[in-house]
Coordinates of C-alpha atoms in Angstrom, one line a residue:
M14 CA -2.8 50.2 -6.4
K15 CA 0.9 52.0 -7.2
K16 CA 0.0 53.8 -3.5
L17 CA -0.6 50.6 -1.7
S18 CA 3.1 49.4 -3.2
L19 CA 4.8 52.0 -2.4
I20 CA 3.3 52.1 1.3
L21 CA 4.4 48.2 1.4
V22 CA 7.9 49.4 0.0
F23 CA 8.3 52.3 3.3
S24 CA 6.9 49.3 5.6
L25 CA 9.2 47.0 4.5
V26 CA 12.3 49.7 5.1
M27 CA 10.9 50.4 8.4
L28 CA 10.4 47.0 9.4
V29 CA 14.1 45.9 8.7
N30 CA 15.9 49.1 9.7
T31 CA 13.8 48.8 13.3
Q32 CA 12.1 45.4 13.6
F33 CA 15.3 43.2 12.3
V34 CA 15.2 40.4 14.4
Q35 CA 18.5 39.1 15.9
A36 CA 19.8 35.5 15.6
T37 CA 19.2 34.6 18.9
G38 CA 15.4 34.4 18.6
E39 CA 14.8 37.5 20.7
N40 CA 12.1 40.3 19.2
T41 CA 9.4 38.5 18.1
P42 CA 7.4 40.7 16.0
E43 CA 4.4 41.6 17.3
I44 CA 1.7 41.6 14.8
K45 CA -2.2 42.4 14.3
S46 CA -3.8 39.5 12.9
E47 CA -5.9 37.8 15.2
S48 CA -4.1 34.0 14.0
A49 CA -0.9 33.7 12.5
V50 CA 1.4 30.6 12.0
M51 CA 4.7 30.2 9.9
I52 CA 5.8 26.6 9.0
D53 CA 8.8 25.3 7.3
A54 CA 7.3 24.4 4.2
K55 CA 9.7 21.5 3.3
T56 CA 9.4 19.9 7.1
G57 CA 6.4 21.4 8.4
D58 CA 8.0 22.5 11.6
I59 CA 6.0 25.7 13.3
L60 CA 8.5 28.6 13.6
Y61 CA 5.7 31.2 14.8
Q62 CA 2.3 30.7 16.5
K63 CA -0.6 33.0 17.3
N64 CA -3.8 31.4 18.1
S65 CA -3.1 29.0 15.3
S66 CA -6.1 26.3 16.2
E67 CA -8.6 28.7 16.5
Q68 CA -11.4 28.5 14.2
M69 CA -11.1 31.2 11.1
Y70 CA -13.7 32.3 8.8
P71 CA -10.8 31.9 5.8
A72 CA -12.7 34.1 2.6
S73 CA -11.2 33.9 -0.4
I74 CA -8.0 31.9 1.0
T75 CA -10.5 29.2 0.0
K76 CA -9.7 28.7 -3.4
I77 CA -6.4 27.3 -2.8
I78 CA -8.5 24.2 -1.9
T79 CA -10.2 24.6 -5.2
G80 CA -7.5 25.1 -7.6
I81 CA -5.3 21.9 -6.2
L82 CA -8.3 19.9 -6.6
A83 CA -9.1 20.8 -10.0
I84 CA -5.3 20.3 -10.8
E85 CA -5.3 16.7 -9.4
S86 CA -8.4 16.1 -11.1
G87 CA -6.1 15.5 -14.8
K88 CA -8.8 17.3 -16.4
L89 CA -7.4 20.8 -17.2
D90 CA -7.7 20.3 -20.5
D91 CA -11.7 19.6 -20.6
S92 CA -14.0 22.4 -21.6
V93 CA -16.0 23.6 -19.2
V94 CA -19.5 24.9 -20.0
V95 CA -20.5 27.7 -17.8
S96 CA -23.7 27.5 -15.9
S97 CA -26.5 30.2 -14.8
D98 CA -25.5 29.7 -11.4
A99 CA -21.3 30.3 -11.5
V100 CA -22.8 33.3 -14.0
R101 CA -24.5 35.2 -10.7
A102 CA -22.0 34.2 -8.3
E103 CA -21.3 37.2 -6.0
G104 CA -17.8 39.2 -5.4
T105 CA -15.1 39.1 -7.5
R106 CA -15.7 37.7 -10.6
V107 CA -13.6 36.9 -13.9
Y108 CA -16.7 37.7 -15.7
L109 CA -18.0 34.5 -17.3
M110 CA -20.9 34.3 -19.8
E111 CA -23.7 31.5 -19.4
D112 CA -22.8 28.7 -21.6
E113 CA -19.7 30.0 -22.5
Q114 CA -17.0 27.2 -23.1
V115 CA -14.0 27.7 -20.9
P116 CA -10.7 25.3 -20.6
L117 CA -10.8 24.2 -16.9
K118 CA -7.2 25.5 -16.9
K119 CA -8.1 28.7 -17.8
L120 CA -11.0 28.8 -14.8
V121 CA -8.3 27.7 -12.4
Q122 CA -6.0 30.8 -13.3
G123 CA -8.9 33.3 -13.3
L124 CA -9.7 31.7 -9.6
L125 CA -6.2 31.7 -8.7
I126 CA -5.0 34.9 -9.9
N127 CA -7.8 37.1 -10.5
S128 CA -9.6 35.3 -7.3
G129 CA -12.9 34.4 -9.5
N130 CA -15.8 33.5 -7.8
D131 CA -17.6 32.7 -10.6
A132 CA -14.7 30.3 -11.8
A133 CA -14.6 28.5 -8.7
V134 CA -18.5 27.3 -8.9
A135 CA -18.1 26.5 -12.7
I136 CA -14.9 24.4 -11.5
A137 CA -16.9 22.9 -8.5
E138 CA -20.0 21.8 -10.9
Y139 CA -17.9 20.5 -13.5
L140 CA -16.0 18.3 -10.9
A141 CA -18.6 17.2 -8.4
G142 CA -22.1 17.7 -10.6
D143 CA -22.9 20.5 -8.0
V144 CA -21.9 23.1 -5.1
D145 CA -22.5 20.7 -2.1
S146 CA -20.8 17.2 -3.8
F147 CA -17.4 19.7 -4.3
A148 CA -17.5 20.9 -0.8
D149 CA -18.0 17.3 0.3
Q150 CA -14.3 16.6 -1.8
M151 CA -13.1 19.7 -0.3
N152 CA -13.3 18.7 3.4
A153 CA -12.2 14.9 2.2
F154 CA -9.4 16.4 1.1
A155 CA -8.5 18.4 4.1
K156 CA -9.0 15.3 6.2
K157 CA -6.6 13.7 3.9
V158 CA -3.7 16.4 4.7
G159 CA -4.3 16.8 8.4
A160 CA -6.5 19.9 8.6
E161 CA -8.7 18.2 11.4
N162 CA -10.3 21.7 12.4
T163 CA -11.7 23.2 9.2
H164 CA -14.9 22.6 7.2
F165 CA -16.0 23.9 3.8
V166 CA -19.6 24.3 2.4
N167 CA -18.6 26.5 -0.8
P168 CA -16.0 26.6 -3.5
N169 CA -14.9 30.2 -3.3
G170 CA -14.7 31.5 0.1
L171 CA -18.0 33.2 0.5
F172 CA -19.3 33.7 4.3
D173 CA -21.3 30.8 5.6
E174 CA -20.9 29.7 9.5
E175 CA -20.3 26.4 8.8
H176 CA -17.5 27.6 6.6
Y177 CA -14.5 27.6 8.7
T178 CA -10.4 27.1 9.0
T179 CA -7.8 27.7 11.0
A180 CA -3.8 28.9 10.4
E181 CA -2.1 25.8 10.9
D182 CA -4.7 23.9 8.9
M183 CA -4.6 26.4 6.1
A184 CA -0.7 26.1 6.6
K185 CA -1.1 22.7 6.1
I186 CA -3.3 22.5 2.9
T187 CA -0.9 25.1 1.3
Q188 CA 2.1 23.1 1.9
Y189 CA 0.4 20.2 0.2
A190 CA -0.3 22.4 -2.6
M191 CA 2.8 24.0 -2.7
K192 CA 4.4 20.5 -4.0
N193 CA 2.6 20.9 -7.3
E194 CA 4.4 22.2 -9.6
E195 CA 1.5 23.5 -11.8
F196 CA 0.1 24.9 -8.7
R197 CA 2.9 27.2 -8.2
E198 CA 3.3 28.0 -12.0
I199 CA -0.1 30.0 -11.3
V200 CA -0.3 31.1 -8.2
S201 CA 3.1 32.8 -9.5
T202 CA 2.2 34.4 -12.2
K203 CA 2.1 38.1 -11.6
E204 CA 0.0 38.9 -14.7
L205 CA -1.7 37.1 -17.4
P206 CA -4.0 38.0 -20.4
W207 CA -7.5 37.4 -20.2
V208 CA -10.0 36.9 -23.4
G209 CA -13.5 36.0 -22.8
E210 CA -17.0 36.2 -24.0
G211 CA -17.5 39.0 -21.4
W212 CA -14.0 40.4 -20.1
E213 CA -10.6 41.1 -22.1
T214 CA -8.1 42.6 -20.1
T215 CA -4.7 41.2 -18.3
L216 CA -5.6 39.8 -14.6
R217 CA -3.0 41.2 -11.9
N218 CA -2.1 38.7 -9.2
H219 CA -4.2 39.9 -6.3
H220 CA -1.1 39.0 -4.2
Q221 CA 0.9 42.0 -3.3
L222 CA 4.1 40.9 -2.0
L223 CA 4.5 39.4 -5.2
W224 CA 5.7 43.0 -6.1
D225 CA 7.1 44.1 -2.9
Y226 CA 9.1 40.9 -0.8
P227 CA 11.5 39.2 -2.2
G228 CA 11.3 35.9 -2.5
T229 CA 7.5 35.9 -2.9
I230 CA 6.3 32.7 -4.6
G231 CA 2.3 33.3 -4.2
V232 CA -0.3 32.1 -3.0
K233 CA -3.5 33.7 -1.9
N234 CA -5.6 36.6 -0.2
G235 CA -9.1 37.2 0.6
Y236 CA -11.9 39.3 2.5
V237 CA -15.3 38.9 3.3
D238 CA -16.9 41.3 6.3
E239 CA -16.8 38.6 8.5
S240 CA -13.3 37.3 8.2
K241 CA -11.7 40.5 7.8
H242 CA -8.5 40.3 6.0
T243 CA -7.0 37.0 5.2
L244 CA -3.8 36.0 3.7
V245 CA -1.3 33.0 3.1
T246 CA 2.2 33.8 1.5
A247 CA 5.0 31.4 0.5
V248 CA 8.1 32.9 0.5
S249 CA 11.8 31.3 -0.7
R250 CA 15.0 32.6 0.4
D251 CA 18.1 31.7 1.6
N252 CA 17.7 28.0 1.7
L253 CA 14.4 28.3 3.8
D254 CA 11.0 27.9 2.5
V255 CA 8.6 29.2 4.6
I256 CA 4.3 29.6 4.2
I257 CA 3.0 32.4 6.3
V258 CA -1.1 32.0 6.9
T259 CA -2.1 35.3 8.8
L260 CA -6.5 35.6 9.9
K261 CA -8.2 37.9 10.2
A262 CA -6.2 41.1 9.9
P263 CA -8.0 44.7 10.6
T264 CA -6.9 46.1 7.3
S265 CA -5.0 44.6 4.1
R266 CA -1.9 46.8 5.4
A267 CA -1.7 45.1 8.7
A268 CA -1.8 41.9 6.6
Y269 CA 1.0 42.2 4.6
W270 CA 2.6 43.7 7.6
D271 CA 2.4 41.1 9.7
T272 CA 3.6 38.7 6.7
M273 CA 6.8 40.4 6.1
A274 CA 7.5 40.8 9.9
L275 CA 7.5 37.3 10.3
G276 CA 9.0 36.1 7.1
D277 CA 12.3 38.8 8.6
Y278 CA 12.2 36.9 11.8
G279 CA 11.5 33.6 10.3
F280 CA 15.0 34.1 8.1
A281 CA 17.4 35.9 10.6
N282 CA 16.4 32.9 13.3
F283 CA 16.0 29.4 12.0
E284 CA 17.9 27.1 9.7
R285 CA 16.8 24.1 8.2
Q286 CA 19.4 21.0 9.5
T287 CA 19.5 17.6 7.7
L288 CA 20.9 14.4 9.1
T289 CA 22.2 12.4 6.2
S290 CA 21.4 8.7 5.0
G291 CA 23.9 6.6 6.9
T292 CA 24.1 8.5 9.8
K293 CA 24.8 6.2 12.7
I294 CA 22.3 6.9 16.0
E295 CA 23.1 5.0 19.0
A296 CA 20.3 3.3 20.6
L297 CA 19.5 2.9 24.6
N298 CA 20.6 -0.4 23.9
G299 CA 24.5 0.6 22.6
E300 CA 24.2 -0.4 19.3
T301 CA 24.4 1.8 16.5
Y302 CA 22.0 2.0 13.6
P303 CA 22.1 3.9 10.1
L304 CA 19.5 6.4 8.9
K305 CA 18.0 4.7 5.5
E306 CA 16.7 8.2 4.5
D307 CA 17.9 12.0 5.1
L308 CA 15.6 13.4 8.0
S309 CA 15.6 17.2 8.1
V310 CA 13.9 19.7 11.2
T311 CA 14.4 23.1 11.3
L312 CA 15.6 25.1 14.0
P313 CA 17.1 28.4 15.9
K314 CA 20.3 28.8 14.3
G315 CA 23.1 27.6 16.3
E316 CA 20.9 24.7 18.2
E317 CA 21.5 21.0 17.1
P318 CA 18.6 18.7 17.3
V319 CA 18.0 16.8 20.5
Q320 CA 18.2 13.0 19.7
E321 CA 16.1 10.3 21.7
V322 CA 15.6 6.9 20.5
S323 CA 12.7 5.0 22.3
S324 CA 13.0 1.4 23.8
D325 CA 10.8 0.1 20.6
G326 CA 13.5 1.8 18.3
E327 CA 11.6 5.1 17.9
L328 CA 14.0 8.2 17.0
Q329 CA 12.7 11.8 18.2
L330 CA 14.1 14.9 17.2
K331 CA 13.5 17.6 19.9
D332 CA 14.5 21.1 19.6
S333 CA 15.4 22.4 23.4
N334 CA 12.1 23.2 24.3
G335 CA 11.5 19.4 24.0
N336 CA 8.9 19.4 21.5
V337 CA 9.3 16.8 18.8
L338 CA 9.6 18.0 15.4
L339 CA 10.1 14.8 13.6
T340 CA 9.7 10.9 14.7
H341 CA 11.2 8.0 12.5
T342 CA 11.7 4.4 13.0
L343 CA 15.2 3.6 13.4
F344 CA 14.4 -0.2 14.1
K345 CA 11.0 -2.1 15.2
E346 CA 11.8 -3.9 18.5
R347 CA 9.1 -6.4 17.5
E348 CA 11.0 -7.2 14.9
K349 CA 14.2 -7.9 17.3
E350 CA 12.0 -10.0 19.3
A351 CA 10.3 -11.9 16.3
T352 CA 14.1 -12.7 15.4
A353 CA 15.3 -13.4 18.9
T354 CA 12.2 -15.9 18.7
I355 CA 13.2 -17.4 15.7
D356 CA 16.7 -17.6 16.6
N357 CA 15.7 -19.6 20.2
K358 CA 13.3 -21.8 18.1
S359 CA 16.2 -22.9 16.0
V360 CA 18.4 -23.5 18.8
E361 CA 15.2 -25.8 20.1
E362 CA 14.8 -27.5 16.9
V363 CA 18.4 -28.3 17.0
D364 CA 18.6 -29.1 20.6
S365 CA 15.3 -31.4 20.1
T366 CA 17.4 -32.9 16.8
F367 CA 20.2 -33.9 18.6
M368 CA 18.4 -35.5 21.5
Q369 CA 16.0 -37.4 18.9
S370 CA 19.2 -38.7 17.3
V371 CA 20.8 -39.8 20.4
V372 CA 18.0 -41.5 21.5
K373 CA 17.5 -43.4 18.2
T374 CA 21.0 -43.9 18.4
G375 CA 20.7 -45.4 22.0
I376 CA 17.8 -47.9 20.7
F377 CA 19.9 -49.4 17.8
L378 CA 22.5 -49.9 19.9
Y379 CA 20.6 -51.2 22.5
S380 CA 18.8 -53.5 20.0
G381 CA 22.3 -54.5 18.8
L382 CA 23.2 -55.8 21.7
L383 CA 20.0 -57.8 22.8
L384 CA 20.4 -59.6 19.5
L385 CA 24.0 -60.0 20.4
L386 CA 23.1 -61.4 24.2
A387 CA 20.1 -63.7 22.0
F388 CA 23.2 -64.8 19.7
L389 CA 25.1 -66.0 22.5
V390 CA 22.3 -67.2 24.4
I391 CA 21.5 -69.5 21.4
L392 CA 25.0 -70.7 20.9
R393 CA 25.6 -71.5 24.3
M394 CA 22.1 -73.5 24.3
R395 CA 23.3 -75.5 21.2
S396 CA 26.9 -75.6 22.9
Q397 CA 25.4 -77.1 25.9
K398 CA 23.0 -79.5 24.1
H399 CA 26.3 -80.9 22.1
K400 CA 28.0 -81.8 25.2
H401 CA 25.4 -83.6 26.7
K402 CA 24.8 -85.3 23.4
K403 CA 28.4 -86.8 23.5
M404 CA 28.5 -87.3 27.1
R405 CA 25.1 -89.9 26.8
Q406 CA 27.1 -91.4 24.1
V407 CA 30.2 -92.0 26.8
A408 CA 28.0 -93.3 28.9
R409 CA 26.5 -96.3 26.9
S410 CA 29.9 -96.9 25.9
Y411 CA 30.6 -97.6 29.8
V412 CA 27.5 -99.7 30.1
K413 CA 28.6 -102.2 27.7

C-alpha cells in the first residue's frame, strides 16, 4: 500500500510538471479508461466525457446506490440480523457471522469504506426482504435520478450480464448521493475501528486518492474481471466541486492516474458562474424580467454564458458551442395570454354593461315620452270635449 502511495505521488508530480492544462482549454488529457465523465457536482454540467453513455459493468461502485438507499431508509439505528446468504457472499467482506446482530449504519460503513459484499447482502435483505426485491428498489432509484441506461441485479456489483451502468449515469447517482451529509461523512472516512464477532481490525478506506490527491472527498472504487477497474471520485477545490467517473481502466494505477489528470484539467480550465436573483433578463418582446432565484452554470474560464429567451418564456444558458447548460422558466406565455384574455374579457364586459345601460336608459326615456304624449293627448281630448260642451250650451241659448 505504501508503494502504491509513492507511485501515485510520483505520478501526480509528473502530471503537474508535464501535463498541466492551460486555462485556454487546450491539451485535454489522454486517458486509458475506456469510458469516463467529469461533471460539476453542483450544476451537473459536463466538463469532460469519453464514451460516457456506453454501458459498462460497474463492479463495486454499485455500492454507492446500496449505501444511499440504506441511509435514506431512516433505519440506520436498527439492528440487523445477518443471514447465512450474507455470510457466504463472495469477494471482499467484513467477515460477518451468521445471526450476528449489527447496526444498519455499521453495515453501511463496512459497505462503503471496506467494500464489504456480505454487508451489501445483509443491507438488501433487511430493507427489502431479499436481494431481488432490493434490486428493484435500486432500479427505481436509478430512474428517479435520471440514470436511464442503468440496470442492477444485486447490491454489491458482482458480475452479471444484466448488471450494468454508464459513466454518465454513475455521475448522476453520485451527484445525488453526495448531497446527503451522512453519506459524505462515511465515504470521506479514511480509517474506522471495526469490532465484530468474526473480525476485529481497523478498516482503511479503499479509495487511495483520499491520501494522495488534495481535495478528494471519496467515494468508491471497484474491480471484477469483466469490468476491470472502476472508480468514482468526488473532489472539491478552488470553489469548484467535481465528480469524476472512470470505467474499465486496465489497471488500478491507470484509474487513479486518469482521475488525477481529469481533476487537474477541470480545476485549471473551468469555473462556476452565477446569475444572482434579481438579475434582469431581456426577452424577445423587449420586456425585462428579473430572475427569481440564483442560476449557476460551469464554463471554461473567461467565457460568459450565452443567454437566449424563447417566445414562450424559457431562458436557456448555453456555452460557446451552443450546448444548453441550463433551462429556466423566465415567464409563462400562456399566463400572459390568459391575462390578456381576461383583460379583453373585462373590456368586453365593460362595453357590454355600458351598452346595456344605454339601452335601458333609452327605453326608460322613450317610455316616459310616450307617457307624456299620452297625457297631453288626454288633456287635449278633455279640453276639446269641454269646448264642444260649451259651444252646445251657447247654441241652445240662440235657439230660445
